[in-house]
Coordinates of N, CA and C in Angstrom, one line a residue:
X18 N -13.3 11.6 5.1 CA -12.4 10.9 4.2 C -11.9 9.6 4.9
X19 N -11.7 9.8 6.4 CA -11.2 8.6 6.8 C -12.3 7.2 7.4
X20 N -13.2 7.8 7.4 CA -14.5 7.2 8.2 C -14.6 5.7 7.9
X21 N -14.6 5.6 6.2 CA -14.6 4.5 6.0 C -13.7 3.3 6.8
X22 N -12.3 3.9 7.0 CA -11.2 2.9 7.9 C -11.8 2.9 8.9
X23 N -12.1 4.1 9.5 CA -12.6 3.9 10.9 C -13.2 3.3 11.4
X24 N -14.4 2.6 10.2 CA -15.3 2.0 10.7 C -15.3 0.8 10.5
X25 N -14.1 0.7 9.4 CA -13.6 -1.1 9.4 C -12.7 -1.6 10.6
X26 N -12.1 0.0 11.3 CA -10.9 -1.1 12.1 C -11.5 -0.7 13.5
X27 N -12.7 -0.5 13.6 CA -13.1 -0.5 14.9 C -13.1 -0.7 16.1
X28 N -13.1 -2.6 15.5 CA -13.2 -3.5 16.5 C -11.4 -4.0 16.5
X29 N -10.7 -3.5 15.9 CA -9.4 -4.1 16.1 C -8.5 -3.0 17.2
X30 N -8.0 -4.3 18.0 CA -7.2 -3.7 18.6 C -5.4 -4.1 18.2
X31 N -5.1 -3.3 17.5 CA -4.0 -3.2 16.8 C -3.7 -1.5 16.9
X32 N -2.2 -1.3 16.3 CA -1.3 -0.3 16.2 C -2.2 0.4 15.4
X33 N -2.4 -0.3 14.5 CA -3.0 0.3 12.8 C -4.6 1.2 13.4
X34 N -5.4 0.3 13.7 CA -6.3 0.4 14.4 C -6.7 2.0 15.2
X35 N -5.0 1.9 16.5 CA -5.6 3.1 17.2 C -4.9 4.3 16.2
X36 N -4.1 4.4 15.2 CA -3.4 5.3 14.5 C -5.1 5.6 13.7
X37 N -5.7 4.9 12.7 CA -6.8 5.2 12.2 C -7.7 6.0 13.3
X38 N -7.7 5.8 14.4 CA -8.8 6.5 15.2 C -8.0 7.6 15.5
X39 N -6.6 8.0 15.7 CA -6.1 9.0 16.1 C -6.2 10.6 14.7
X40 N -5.8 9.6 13.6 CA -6.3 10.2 12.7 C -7.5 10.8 12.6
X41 N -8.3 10.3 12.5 CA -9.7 10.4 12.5 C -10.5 11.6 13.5
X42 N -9.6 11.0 14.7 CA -10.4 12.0 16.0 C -9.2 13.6 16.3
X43 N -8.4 13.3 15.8 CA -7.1 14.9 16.3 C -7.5 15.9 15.1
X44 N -7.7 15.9 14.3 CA -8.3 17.1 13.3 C -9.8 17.4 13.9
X45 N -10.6 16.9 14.4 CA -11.8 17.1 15.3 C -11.6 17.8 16.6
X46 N -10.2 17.4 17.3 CA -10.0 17.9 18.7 C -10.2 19.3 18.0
X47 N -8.9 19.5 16.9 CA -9.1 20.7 16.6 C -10.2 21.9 16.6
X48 N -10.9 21.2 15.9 CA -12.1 22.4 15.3 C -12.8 22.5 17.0
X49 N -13.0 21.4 17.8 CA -13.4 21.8 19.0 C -12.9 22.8 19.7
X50 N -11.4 22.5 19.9 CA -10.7 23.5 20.7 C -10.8 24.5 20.7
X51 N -10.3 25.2 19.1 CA -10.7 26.3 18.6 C -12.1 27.1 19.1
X52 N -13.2 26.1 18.6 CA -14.5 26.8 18.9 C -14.8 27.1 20.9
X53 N -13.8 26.6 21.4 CA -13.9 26.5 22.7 C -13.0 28.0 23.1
X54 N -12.2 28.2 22.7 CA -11.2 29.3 23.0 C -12.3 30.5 22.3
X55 N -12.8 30.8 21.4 CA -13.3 31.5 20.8 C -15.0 31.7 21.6
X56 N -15.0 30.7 22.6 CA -16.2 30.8 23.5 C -15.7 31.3 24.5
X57 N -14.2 31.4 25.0 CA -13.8 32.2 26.2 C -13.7 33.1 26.0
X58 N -13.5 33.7 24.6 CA -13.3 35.5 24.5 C -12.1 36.0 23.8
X59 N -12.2 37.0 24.2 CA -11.1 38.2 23.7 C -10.7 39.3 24.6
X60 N -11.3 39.0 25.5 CA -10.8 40.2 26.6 C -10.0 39.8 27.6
X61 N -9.1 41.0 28.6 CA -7.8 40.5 29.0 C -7.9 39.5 30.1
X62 N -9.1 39.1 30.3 CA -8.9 38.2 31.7 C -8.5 36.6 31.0
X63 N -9.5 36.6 29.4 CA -9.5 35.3 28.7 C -8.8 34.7 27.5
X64 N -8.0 35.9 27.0 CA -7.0 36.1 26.2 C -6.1 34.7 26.0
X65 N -5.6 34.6 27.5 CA -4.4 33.6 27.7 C -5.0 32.1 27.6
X66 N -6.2 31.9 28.4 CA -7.1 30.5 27.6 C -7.2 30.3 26.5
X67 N -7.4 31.3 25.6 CA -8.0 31.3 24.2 C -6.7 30.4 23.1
X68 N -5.1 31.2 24.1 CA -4.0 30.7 23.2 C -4.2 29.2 24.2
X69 N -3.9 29.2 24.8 CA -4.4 27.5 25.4 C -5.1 26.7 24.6
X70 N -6.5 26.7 24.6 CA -7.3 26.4 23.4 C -6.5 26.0 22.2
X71 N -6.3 27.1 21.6 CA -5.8 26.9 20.0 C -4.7 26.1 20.0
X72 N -3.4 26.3 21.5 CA -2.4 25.2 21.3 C -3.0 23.9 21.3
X73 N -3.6 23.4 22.1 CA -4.3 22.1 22.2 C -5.4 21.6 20.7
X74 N -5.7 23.0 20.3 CA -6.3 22.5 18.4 C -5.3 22.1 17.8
X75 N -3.7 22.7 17.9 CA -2.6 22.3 17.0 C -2.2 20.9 17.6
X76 N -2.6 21.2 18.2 CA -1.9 19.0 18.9 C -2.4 18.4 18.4
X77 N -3.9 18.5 18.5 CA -4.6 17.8 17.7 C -4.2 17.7 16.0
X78 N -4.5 18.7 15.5 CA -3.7 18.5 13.9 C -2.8 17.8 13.8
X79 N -1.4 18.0 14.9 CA -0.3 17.6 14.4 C -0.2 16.1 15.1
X80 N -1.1 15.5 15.7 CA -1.5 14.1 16.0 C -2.1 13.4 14.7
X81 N -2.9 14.1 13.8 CA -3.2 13.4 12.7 C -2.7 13.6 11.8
X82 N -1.6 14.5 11.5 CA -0.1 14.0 10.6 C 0.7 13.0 11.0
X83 N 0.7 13.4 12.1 CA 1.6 11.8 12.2 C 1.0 10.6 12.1
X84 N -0.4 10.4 12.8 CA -0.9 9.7 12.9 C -1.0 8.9 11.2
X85 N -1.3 10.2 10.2 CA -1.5 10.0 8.9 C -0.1 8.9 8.0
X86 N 1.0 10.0 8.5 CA 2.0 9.5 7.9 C 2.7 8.4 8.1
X87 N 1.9 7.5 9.1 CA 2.0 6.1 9.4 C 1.6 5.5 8.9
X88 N 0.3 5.7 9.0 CA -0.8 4.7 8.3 C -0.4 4.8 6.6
X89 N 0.2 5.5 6.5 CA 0.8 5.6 4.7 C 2.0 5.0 4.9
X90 N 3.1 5.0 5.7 CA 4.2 4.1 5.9 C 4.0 2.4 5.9
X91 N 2.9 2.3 6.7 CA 2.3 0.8 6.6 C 1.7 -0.1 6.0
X92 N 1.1 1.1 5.2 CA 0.5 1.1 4.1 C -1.2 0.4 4.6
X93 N -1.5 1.0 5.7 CA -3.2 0.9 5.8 C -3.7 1.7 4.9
X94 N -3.2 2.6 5.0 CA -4.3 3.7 4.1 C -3.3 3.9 2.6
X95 N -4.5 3.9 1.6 CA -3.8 4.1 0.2 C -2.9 5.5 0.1
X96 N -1.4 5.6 -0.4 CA -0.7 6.6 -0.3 C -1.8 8.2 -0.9
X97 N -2.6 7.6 -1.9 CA -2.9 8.7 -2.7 C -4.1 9.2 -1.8
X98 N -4.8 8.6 -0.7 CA -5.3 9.4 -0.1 C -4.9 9.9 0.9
X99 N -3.5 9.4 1.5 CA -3.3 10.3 2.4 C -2.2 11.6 2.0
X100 N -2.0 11.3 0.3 CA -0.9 12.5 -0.2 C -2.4 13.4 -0.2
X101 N -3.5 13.3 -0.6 CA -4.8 14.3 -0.5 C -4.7 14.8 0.7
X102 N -4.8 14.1 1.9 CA -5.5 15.0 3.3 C -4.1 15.5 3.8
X103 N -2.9 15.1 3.9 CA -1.6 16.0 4.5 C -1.7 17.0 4.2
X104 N -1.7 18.0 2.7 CA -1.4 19.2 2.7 C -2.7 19.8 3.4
X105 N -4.2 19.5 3.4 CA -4.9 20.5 4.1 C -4.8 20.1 5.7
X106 N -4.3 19.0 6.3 CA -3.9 19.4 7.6 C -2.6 20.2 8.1
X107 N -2.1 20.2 7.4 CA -0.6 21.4 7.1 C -1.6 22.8 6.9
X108 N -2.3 22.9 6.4 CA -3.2 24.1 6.4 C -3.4 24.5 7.7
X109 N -4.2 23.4 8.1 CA -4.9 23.6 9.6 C -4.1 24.0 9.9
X110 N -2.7 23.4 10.6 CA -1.8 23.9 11.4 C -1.2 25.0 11.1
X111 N -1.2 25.3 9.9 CA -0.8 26.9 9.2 C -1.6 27.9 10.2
X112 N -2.6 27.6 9.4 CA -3.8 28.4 10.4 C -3.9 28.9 11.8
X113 N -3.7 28.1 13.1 CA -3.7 27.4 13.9 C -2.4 28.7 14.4
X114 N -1.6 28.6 14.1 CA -0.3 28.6 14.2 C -0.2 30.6 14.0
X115 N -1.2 30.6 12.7 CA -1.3 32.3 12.6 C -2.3 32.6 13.3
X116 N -3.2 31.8 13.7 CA -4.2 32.2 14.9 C -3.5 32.7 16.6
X117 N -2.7 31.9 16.6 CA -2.1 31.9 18.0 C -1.1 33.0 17.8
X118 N -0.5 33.4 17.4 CA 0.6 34.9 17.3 C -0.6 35.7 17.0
X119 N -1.5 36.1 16.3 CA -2.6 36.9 16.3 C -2.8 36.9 17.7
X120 N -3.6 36.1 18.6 CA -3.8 36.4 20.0 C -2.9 36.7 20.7
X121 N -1.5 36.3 20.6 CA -0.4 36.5 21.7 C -0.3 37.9 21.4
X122 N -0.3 38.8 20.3 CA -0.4 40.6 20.1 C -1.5 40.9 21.0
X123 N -2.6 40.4 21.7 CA -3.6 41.5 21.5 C -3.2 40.9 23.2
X124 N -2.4 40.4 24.0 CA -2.0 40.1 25.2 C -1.5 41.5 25.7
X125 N -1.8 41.7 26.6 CA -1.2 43.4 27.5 C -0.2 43.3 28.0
X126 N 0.3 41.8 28.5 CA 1.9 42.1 29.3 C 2.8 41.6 28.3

């Protein structure tokens, strides 16, 4: 959804510019992170990385809400597409968020 900005404001070095790329790239950190934590495991030696992991997925998300809710204050990005992508990154972070108390239970100490 955001690609198209992305690839207009590429070459600009402006505020607008790195907020569009921030956007763009922190819902990505996520799904990385995640799939990164979820490569260290479940068992008690790798437990405590895994919530690591997933905190660092939620930064990411909550880097492209803000990120988002600028570029809609400034009005780079049309409001009606960023009233579209806020609530499913509020998802992510929903998610994110019940993923990490899920793991903090299955912790031994």
């Amino acid at each position: 959804a955001l690609k198209p900005w992305s690839e207009m404001r590429a070459d600009e070095e402006d505020e607008a510019g790195e907020k569009v790329g921030e956007a763009f790239i922190g819902i990505q950190i996520s799904a990385a992170k995640l799939a990164g934590g979820h490569g260290m495991g479940y068992d008690d030696e790798s437990i405590c990385g895994n919530i690591v992991c997933c905190k660092k997925g939620l930064a990411g998300a909550e880097q492209t809400e803000q990120a988002l809710a600028w570029l809609r204050e400034e009005g780079t990005l049309p409001k009606e597409k960023v009233d579209l992508l806020l609530p499913e990154v509020k998802k992510v972070q929903e998610a994110i968020r019940a993923r990490i108390e899920e793991l903090r239970k299955r912790v031994w100490w």
